Tab-separated table of C-alpha atoms in Angstrom:
chain	number	residue	atom	x	y	z
A	7	MET	CA	-4.809	29.653	-5.299
A	8	LYS	CA	-2.847	27.694	-2.728
A	9	SER	CA	0.327	25.956	-3.940
A	10	VAL	CA	1.524	22.702	-2.377
A	11	PRO	CA	5.106	21.528	-3.143
A	12	GLY	CA	4.874	18.306	-5.155
A	13	SER	CA	1.429	19.007	-6.619
A	14	LEU	CA	0.794	19.235	-10.365
A	15	GLY	CA	2.531	22.173	-12.057
A	16	THR	CA	5.356	22.710	-9.541
A	17	THR	CA	9.106	22.145	-9.968
A	18	THR	CA	9.051	19.714	-7.000
A	19	SER	CA	6.517	17.630	-8.938
A	20	ILE	CA	8.875	17.393	-11.946
A	21	ALA	CA	11.682	16.240	-9.612
A	22	LEU	CA	9.367	13.613	-8.061
A	23	ARG	CA	8.211	12.366	-11.488
A	24	PHE	CA	11.772	12.059	-12.798
A	25	GLY	CA	12.733	10.264	-9.581
A	26	GLN	CA	9.902	7.779	-10.189
A	27	VAL	CA	11.036	7.213	-13.792
A	28	ILE	CA	14.677	6.713	-12.736
A	29	PHE	CA	13.905	4.311	-9.846
A	30	SER	CA	11.390	2.301	-11.905
A	31	SER	CA	13.817	2.007	-14.820
A	32	SER	CA	16.592	0.911	-12.434
A	33	SER	CA	14.240	-1.674	-10.914
A	34	ILE	CA	13.458	-3.155	-14.360
A	35	PHE	CA	17.148	-2.973	-15.340
A	36	PHE	CA	18.420	-4.887	-12.300
A	37	MET	CA	15.593	-7.442	-12.589
A	38	SER	CA	16.148	-8.050	-16.312
A	39	LEU	CA	19.922	-8.561	-15.877
A	40	GLY	CA	19.154	-12.034	-14.526
A	41	VAL	CA	17.488	-13.860	-17.408
A	42	GLY	CA	15.588	-16.209	-15.082
A	43	PHE	CA	13.206	-13.588	-13.642
A	44	TYR	CA	10.209	-14.763	-15.716
A	45	SER	CA	10.168	-18.096	-13.831
A	46	TYR	CA	8.696	-16.331	-10.770
A	47	THR	CA	5.260	-14.704	-10.708
A	48	ALA	CA	6.303	-11.974	-8.253
A	49	PHE	CA	9.247	-10.883	-10.411
A	50	CYS	CA	7.035	-10.731	-13.532
A	51	PHE	CA	4.506	-8.683	-11.538
A	52	LEU	CA	7.243	-6.219	-10.510
A	53	VAL	CA	8.444	-5.796	-14.113
A	54	THR	CA	4.841	-5.251	-15.328
A	55	ILE	CA	4.055	-2.611	-12.698
A	56	MET	CA	7.368	-0.794	-13.178
A	57	GLY	CA	6.635	-0.856	-16.910
A	58	LEU	CA	3.373	0.969	-16.195
A	59	VAL	CA	4.910	3.504	-13.770
A	60	ILE	CA	7.519	4.699	-16.312
A	61	PRO	CA	5.114	6.016	-19.042
A	62	TRP	CA	2.660	7.358	-16.389
A	63	SER	CA	5.313	9.389	-14.556
A	64	PHE	CA	7.009	10.510	-17.768
A	65	THR	CA	3.713	11.829	-19.197
A	66	LEU	CA	2.969	13.728	-15.985
A	67	ALA	CA	6.518	15.160	-15.932
A	68	ILE	CA	5.877	16.551	-19.445
A	69	LEU	CA	2.512	17.973	-18.280
A	70	ASP	CA	4.277	19.612	-15.308
A	71	GLY	CA	6.955	21.061	-17.591
A	72	TYR	CA	4.343	22.415	-20.018
A	73	SER	CA	2.352	23.896	-17.130
A	74	ILE	CA	5.429	25.728	-15.808
A	75	LEU	CA	6.948	26.857	-19.131
A	76	ALA	CA	3.663	27.986	-20.678
A	77	THR	CA	2.620	29.536	-17.317
A	78	PHE	CA	-0.662	27.706	-17.738
A	79	PRO	CA	-1.642	26.401	-14.269
A	80	VAL	CA	-3.870	23.300	-14.314
A	81	HIS	CA	-6.662	23.882	-11.799
A	82	GLN	CA	-9.394	21.503	-12.960
A	83	SER	CA	-10.401	19.181	-10.112
A	84	GLY	CA	-11.279	16.494	-12.714
A	85	ILE	CA	-7.658	16.266	-13.900
A	86	PHE	CA	-6.478	16.204	-10.273
A	87	MET	CA	-8.870	13.342	-9.455
A	88	VAL	CA	-7.562	11.240	-12.371
A	89	ILE	CA	-3.960	11.881	-11.298
A	90	ILE	CA	-4.669	11.127	-7.605
A	91	ILE	CA	-6.476	7.855	-8.434
A	92	GLY	CA	-3.764	6.839	-10.928
A	93	ASP	CA	-0.964	7.618	-8.473
A	94	SER	CA	-2.726	5.811	-5.595
A	95	VAL	CA	-3.492	2.655	-7.601
A	96	LEU	CA	0.054	2.525	-8.988
A	97	SER	CA	1.554	3.124	-5.532
A	98	PHE	CA	-0.485	0.223	-4.056
A	99	PHE	CA	0.598	-2.087	-6.869
A	100	THR	CA	4.227	-0.933	-6.539
A	101	LEU	CA	4.220	-1.623	-2.790
A	102	ALA	CA	2.679	-5.065	-3.348
A	103	ALA	CA	5.202	-5.913	-6.087
A	104	ALA	CA	8.179	-4.662	-4.067
A	105	SER	CA	7.157	-6.623	-0.932
A	106	SER	CA	6.503	-9.782	-2.960
A	107	THR	CA	9.931	-9.510	-4.585
A	108	ALA	CA	11.669	-8.813	-1.272
A	109	SER	CA	10.068	-11.808	0.477
A	110	LEU	CA	10.802	-14.092	-2.483
A	111	VAL	CA	14.478	-13.066	-2.599
A	112	ASP	CA	14.695	-13.651	1.160
A	113	LEU	CA	13.398	-17.212	0.700
A	114	LEU	CA	15.593	-17.904	-2.343
A	115	LEU	CA	18.678	-16.772	-0.421
A	116	LYS	CA	17.789	-19.057	2.496
A	117	ALA	CA	16.638	-22.056	0.442
A	118	ASP	CA	19.587	-23.055	-1.667
A	119	VAL	CA	22.679	-21.294	-3.039
A	120	SER	CA	22.444	-23.127	-6.376
A	121	PHE	CA	18.783	-22.078	-6.692
A	122	CYS	CA	19.720	-18.386	-6.676
A	123	PRO	CA	23.427	-17.496	-6.793
A	124	GLN	CA	24.563	-14.701	-4.450
A	125	ARG	CA	25.330	-12.315	-7.357
A	126	LEU	CA	21.927	-12.816	-9.022
A	127	CYS	CA	19.990	-12.535	-5.755
A	128	CYS	CA	21.827	-9.310	-4.925
A	129	ARG	CA	20.484	-7.813	-8.176
A	130	TYR	CA	16.945	-8.854	-7.265
A	131	GLN	CA	17.385	-7.196	-3.844
A	132	ILE	CA	18.522	-3.946	-5.482
A	133	SER	CA	15.536	-4.157	-7.840
A	134	ALA	CA	13.141	-4.498	-4.871
A	135	ALA	CA	14.830	-1.561	-3.087
A	136	MET	CA	14.425	0.628	-6.207
A	137	ALA	CA	10.735	-0.344	-6.387
A	138	PHE	CA	10.299	0.692	-2.707
A	139	LEU	CA	11.885	4.085	-3.449
A	140	SER	CA	9.591	4.487	-6.464
A	141	TRP	CA	6.624	3.704	-4.183
A	142	CYS	CA	7.705	6.409	-1.699
A	143	LEU	CA	7.850	9.051	-4.449
A	144	LEU	CA	4.481	7.957	-5.917
A	145	LEU	CA	2.918	8.242	-2.465
A	146	ILE	CA	4.340	11.758	-1.959
A	147	SER	CA	2.971	12.833	-5.380
A	148	SER	CA	-0.425	11.354	-4.598
A	149	LEU	CA	-0.659	12.988	-1.143
A	150	SER	CA	0.495	16.396	-2.447
A	151	ASN	CA	-2.248	16.437	-5.084
A	152	LEU	CA	-4.829	15.118	-2.608
A	153	TRP	CA	-3.964	17.911	-0.161
A	154	LEU	CA	-4.696	20.524	-2.849
A	155	LEU	CA	-8.087	19.037	-3.853
A	156	PRO	CA	-10.339	20.781	-1.237
A	157	TRP	CA	-8.883	24.182	-2.221
A	158	LEU	CA	-9.602	23.483	-5.912
A	159	ASP	CA	-13.257	22.852	-5.134
A	160	ALA	CA	-13.368	25.977	-2.961
A	161	ASP	CA	-11.987	28.187	-5.774
B	115	MET	CA	-21.320	19.058	10.623
B	116	LYS	CA	-21.047	16.811	7.568
B	117	SER	CA	-21.265	13.060	8.204
B	118	VAL	CA	-19.387	10.594	6.004
B	119	PRO	CA	-20.343	6.870	6.236
B	120	GLY	CA	-17.365	5.001	7.702
B	121	SER	CA	-15.889	7.982	9.553
B	122	LEU	CA	-15.382	8.006	13.331
B	123	GLY	CA	-18.620	7.862	15.333
B	124	THR	CA	-20.861	6.229	12.698
B	125	THR	CA	-22.453	2.761	12.679
B	126	THR	CA	-20.670	1.983	9.365
B	127	SER	CA	-17.372	2.651	11.140
B	128	ILE	CA	-18.210	0.051	13.843
B	129	ALA	CA	-19.048	-2.487	11.103
B	130	LEU	CA	-15.719	-1.737	9.354
B	131	ARG	CA	-13.750	-2.033	12.614
B	132	PHE	CA	-15.348	-5.357	13.527
B	133	GLY	CA	-14.696	-6.576	9.982
B	134	GLN	CA	-11.023	-5.674	10.423
B	135	VAL	CA	-10.853	-7.521	13.751
B	136	ILE	CA	-12.564	-10.631	12.311
B	137	PHE	CA	-10.421	-10.796	9.140
B	138	SER	CA	-7.178	-10.150	11.054
B	139	SER	CA	-8.020	-12.807	13.652
B	140	SER	CA	-8.869	-15.293	10.869
B	141	SER	CA	-5.581	-14.477	9.159
B	142	ILE	CA	-3.607	-15.202	12.350
B	143	PHE	CA	-5.716	-18.309	13.032
B	144	PHE	CA	-5.136	-19.898	9.605
B	145	MET	CA	-1.423	-18.994	9.715
B	146	SER	CA	-0.893	-20.392	13.211
B	147	LEU	CA	-2.611	-23.709	12.364
B	148	GLY	CA	0.562	-24.702	10.500
B	149	VAL	CA	3.262	-24.839	13.168
B	150	GLY	CA	6.056	-24.118	10.661
B	151	PHE	CA	5.082	-20.493	9.931
B	152	TYR	CA	7.924	-19.009	12.038
B	153	SER	CA	10.511	-20.453	9.638
B	154	TYR	CA	9.610	-17.778	7.062
B	155	THR	CA	10.180	-14.049	7.590
B	156	ALA	CA	7.115	-13.040	5.535
B	157	PHE	CA	4.761	-15.239	7.574
B	158	CYS	CA	6.158	-13.858	10.868
B	159	PHE	CA	5.703	-10.323	9.474
B	160	LEU	CA	2.055	-11.085	8.636
B	161	VAL	CA	1.351	-12.445	12.133
B	162	THR	CA	3.028	-9.387	13.731
B	163	ILE	CA	1.036	-6.873	11.658
B	164	MET	CA	-2.258	-8.718	12.139
B	165	GLY	CA	-1.456	-8.765	15.868
B	166	LEU	CA	-1.210	-4.958	15.744
B	167	VAL	CA	-4.383	-4.458	13.667
B	168	ILE	CA	-6.587	-6.389	16.131
B	169	PRO	CA	-6.080	-4.148	19.244
B	170	TRP	CA	-6.069	-0.968	17.073
B	171	SER	CA	-9.394	-1.762	15.381
B	172	PHE	CA	-10.965	-3.087	18.578
B	173	THR	CA	-10.091	0.108	20.491
B	174	LEU	CA	-11.545	2.278	17.729
B	175	ALA	CA	-14.711	0.135	17.607
B	176	ILE	CA	-15.165	0.814	21.340
B	177	LEU	CA	-14.573	4.564	20.740
B	178	ASP	CA	-17.187	4.481	17.948
B	179	GLY	CA	-19.669	2.676	20.177
B	180	TYR	CA	-19.106	5.154	23.028
B	181	SER	CA	-19.489	8.086	20.638
B	182	ILE	CA	-22.839	6.747	19.343
B	183	LEU	CA	-24.315	5.539	22.668
B	184	ALA	CA	-23.299	8.598	24.688
B	185	THR	CA	-24.294	10.866	21.738
B	186	PHE	CA	-20.908	12.527	22.144
B	187	PRO	CA	-19.615	13.193	18.591
B	188	VAL	CA	-15.802	13.365	18.310
B	189	HIS	CA	-14.966	16.434	16.198
B	190	GLN	CA	-11.366	17.188	17.184
B	191	SER	CA	-9.141	17.241	14.084
B	192	GLY	CA	-6.189	16.081	16.263
B	193	ILE	CA	-7.906	12.754	17.057
B	194	PHE	CA	-8.838	12.369	13.380
B	195	MET	CA	-5.208	12.955	12.325
B	196	VAL	CA	-3.933	10.243	14.705
B	197	ILE	CA	-6.566	7.784	13.428
B	198	ILE	CA	-5.885	8.602	9.738
B	199	ILE	CA	-2.110	8.188	10.177
B	200	GLY	CA	-2.561	4.965	12.199
B	201	ASP	CA	-4.985	3.484	9.666
B	202	SER	CA	-2.772	4.457	6.711
B	203	VAL	CA	0.435	3.051	8.210
B	204	LEU	CA	-1.299	-0.188	9.231
B	205	SER	CA	-2.943	-0.527	5.811
B	206	PHE	CA	0.454	-0.150	4.061
B	207	PHE	CA	2.017	-2.769	6.336
B	208	THR	CA	-0.986	-5.088	5.881
B	209	LEU	CA	-0.766	-4.818	2.090
B	210	ALA	CA	2.996	-5.484	2.195
B	211	ALA	CA	2.546	-8.493	4.512
B	212	ALA	CA	-0.328	-9.949	2.463
B	213	SER	CA	1.567	-9.626	-0.839
B	214	SER	CA	4.718	-11.125	0.692
B	215	THR	CA	2.735	-14.092	2.021
B	216	ALA	CA	0.885	-14.589	-1.283
B	217	SER	CA	4.096	-14.586	-3.353
B	218	LEU	CA	5.833	-16.921	-0.885
B	219	VAL	CA	2.958	-19.442	-0.926
B	220	ASP	CA	2.972	-19.295	-4.740
B	221	LEU	CA	6.672	-20.213	-4.775
B	222	LEU	CA	6.302	-22.922	-2.102
B	223	LEU	CA	3.473	-24.534	-4.081
B	224	LYS	CA	5.584	-24.532	-7.253
B	225	ALA	CA	8.897	-25.536	-5.653
B	226	ASP	CA	8.244	-28.869	-4.002
B	227	VAL	CA	5.185	-30.704	-2.658
B	228	SER	CA	7.097	-32.105	0.322
B	229	PHE	CA	8.322	-28.583	1.188
B	230	CYS	CA	4.761	-27.339	1.708
B	231	PRO	CA	1.955	-29.936	1.641
B	232	GLN	CA	-1.189	-28.936	-0.300
B	233	ARG	CA	-3.300	-28.774	2.884
B	234	LEU	CA	-0.847	-26.533	4.756
B	235	CYS	CA	-0.280	-24.245	1.764
B	236	CYS	CA	-4.037	-23.868	1.333
B	237	ARG	CA	-4.250	-22.490	4.886
B	238	TYR	CA	-1.478	-19.985	4.125
B	239	GLN	CA	-3.403	-18.871	1.028
B	240	ILE	CA	-6.577	-18.331	3.071
B	241	SER	CA	-4.517	-16.382	5.612
B	242	ALA	CA	-3.164	-14.089	2.844
B	243	ALA	CA	-6.694	-13.606	1.443
B	244	MET	CA	-7.985	-12.617	4.911
B	245	ALA	CA	-5.136	-10.108	5.245
B	246	PHE	CA	-6.073	-8.579	1.849
B	247	LEU	CA	-9.698	-8.178	3.003
B	248	SER	CA	-8.469	-6.583	6.239
B	249	TRP	CA	-6.370	-4.160	4.127
B	250	CYS	CA	-9.434	-3.181	2.042
B	251	LEU	CA	-11.441	-2.327	5.173
B	252	LEU	CA	-8.522	-0.400	6.736
B	253	LEU	CA	-8.197	1.633	3.525
B	254	ILE	CA	-11.938	2.439	3.499
B	255	SER	CA	-11.763	3.575	7.163
B	256	SER	CA	-8.704	5.710	6.443
B	257	LEU	CA	-10.241	7.371	3.357
B	258	SER	CA	-13.586	8.033	5.099
B	259	ASN	CA	-11.856	9.872	7.945
B	260	LEU	CA	-9.555	11.722	5.517
B	261	TRP	CA	-12.591	12.911	3.509
B	262	LEU	CA	-14.067	14.477	6.654
B	263	LEU	CA	-10.871	16.313	7.684
B	264	PRO	CA	-11.305	19.553	5.618
B	265	TRP	CA	-14.850	20.003	7.036
B	266	LEU	CA	-13.531	19.604	10.604
B	267	ASP	CA	-11.032	22.418	10.067
B	268	ALA	CA	-13.763	24.553	8.478
B	269	ASP	CA	-16.109	24.159	11.502
């Protein structure tokens, strides 16, 4: 059985999953600090997607931990397919939400200072940056599991 | 040699590539109709990315056509890797640009009618929709070629 760093049941995977949880939580935290985020569709979209990434990544981190501690490697291609599709869909949504937020903050900063004070807009920028980092980690997780898929079928 | 519809050297691939060229050109066309697009970073980003997708997809459509007409199947995994990476990177950028444009148009429509007249904003919305369609086709091309990669190495 070939092992790919970052695929299900490896310590790298746990690190990636916890990274996703931390960055997504930070993104929601910085967005929710400004109470006016629900006025903009893109900001609401970001909060919704980050709210989906947190339980998804946390559940998979627990599955990774169980797989390592109980020395019970998960080799079913069905489980891998579900994880790859879930990771890919969430990574696309995360990228879309992060780009939407970034472009909106850029416009708000340009448009009018009273419309979005410097301090509030800075928080939104940090939130978008955290979402981008979360996207990177989701993509790495997805690609690692995808890379292992042909070997699972071959076994 | 396994053949996957949509992978390099198939008629489906030519259809996908021409679809990408048509949707990207439409996206640029509808964006450029409003002369004020260069005032917004997200709109400039969309035009730049669509301007990269057009020559990329057109070149690959020609390669597909040559491969079919000259009955010279391209089986080198190196060429496939370049195409997969190119398609993936362009699809990520296209998704980011389309989401940025969509969120920006949403805000402009809400903010002020004089800031973005209904007719102009409608064109920007069509442009974003065309970019989303272009992203879908790029993703299909990328996944079709990726699916074929393990069989290329096995041959």
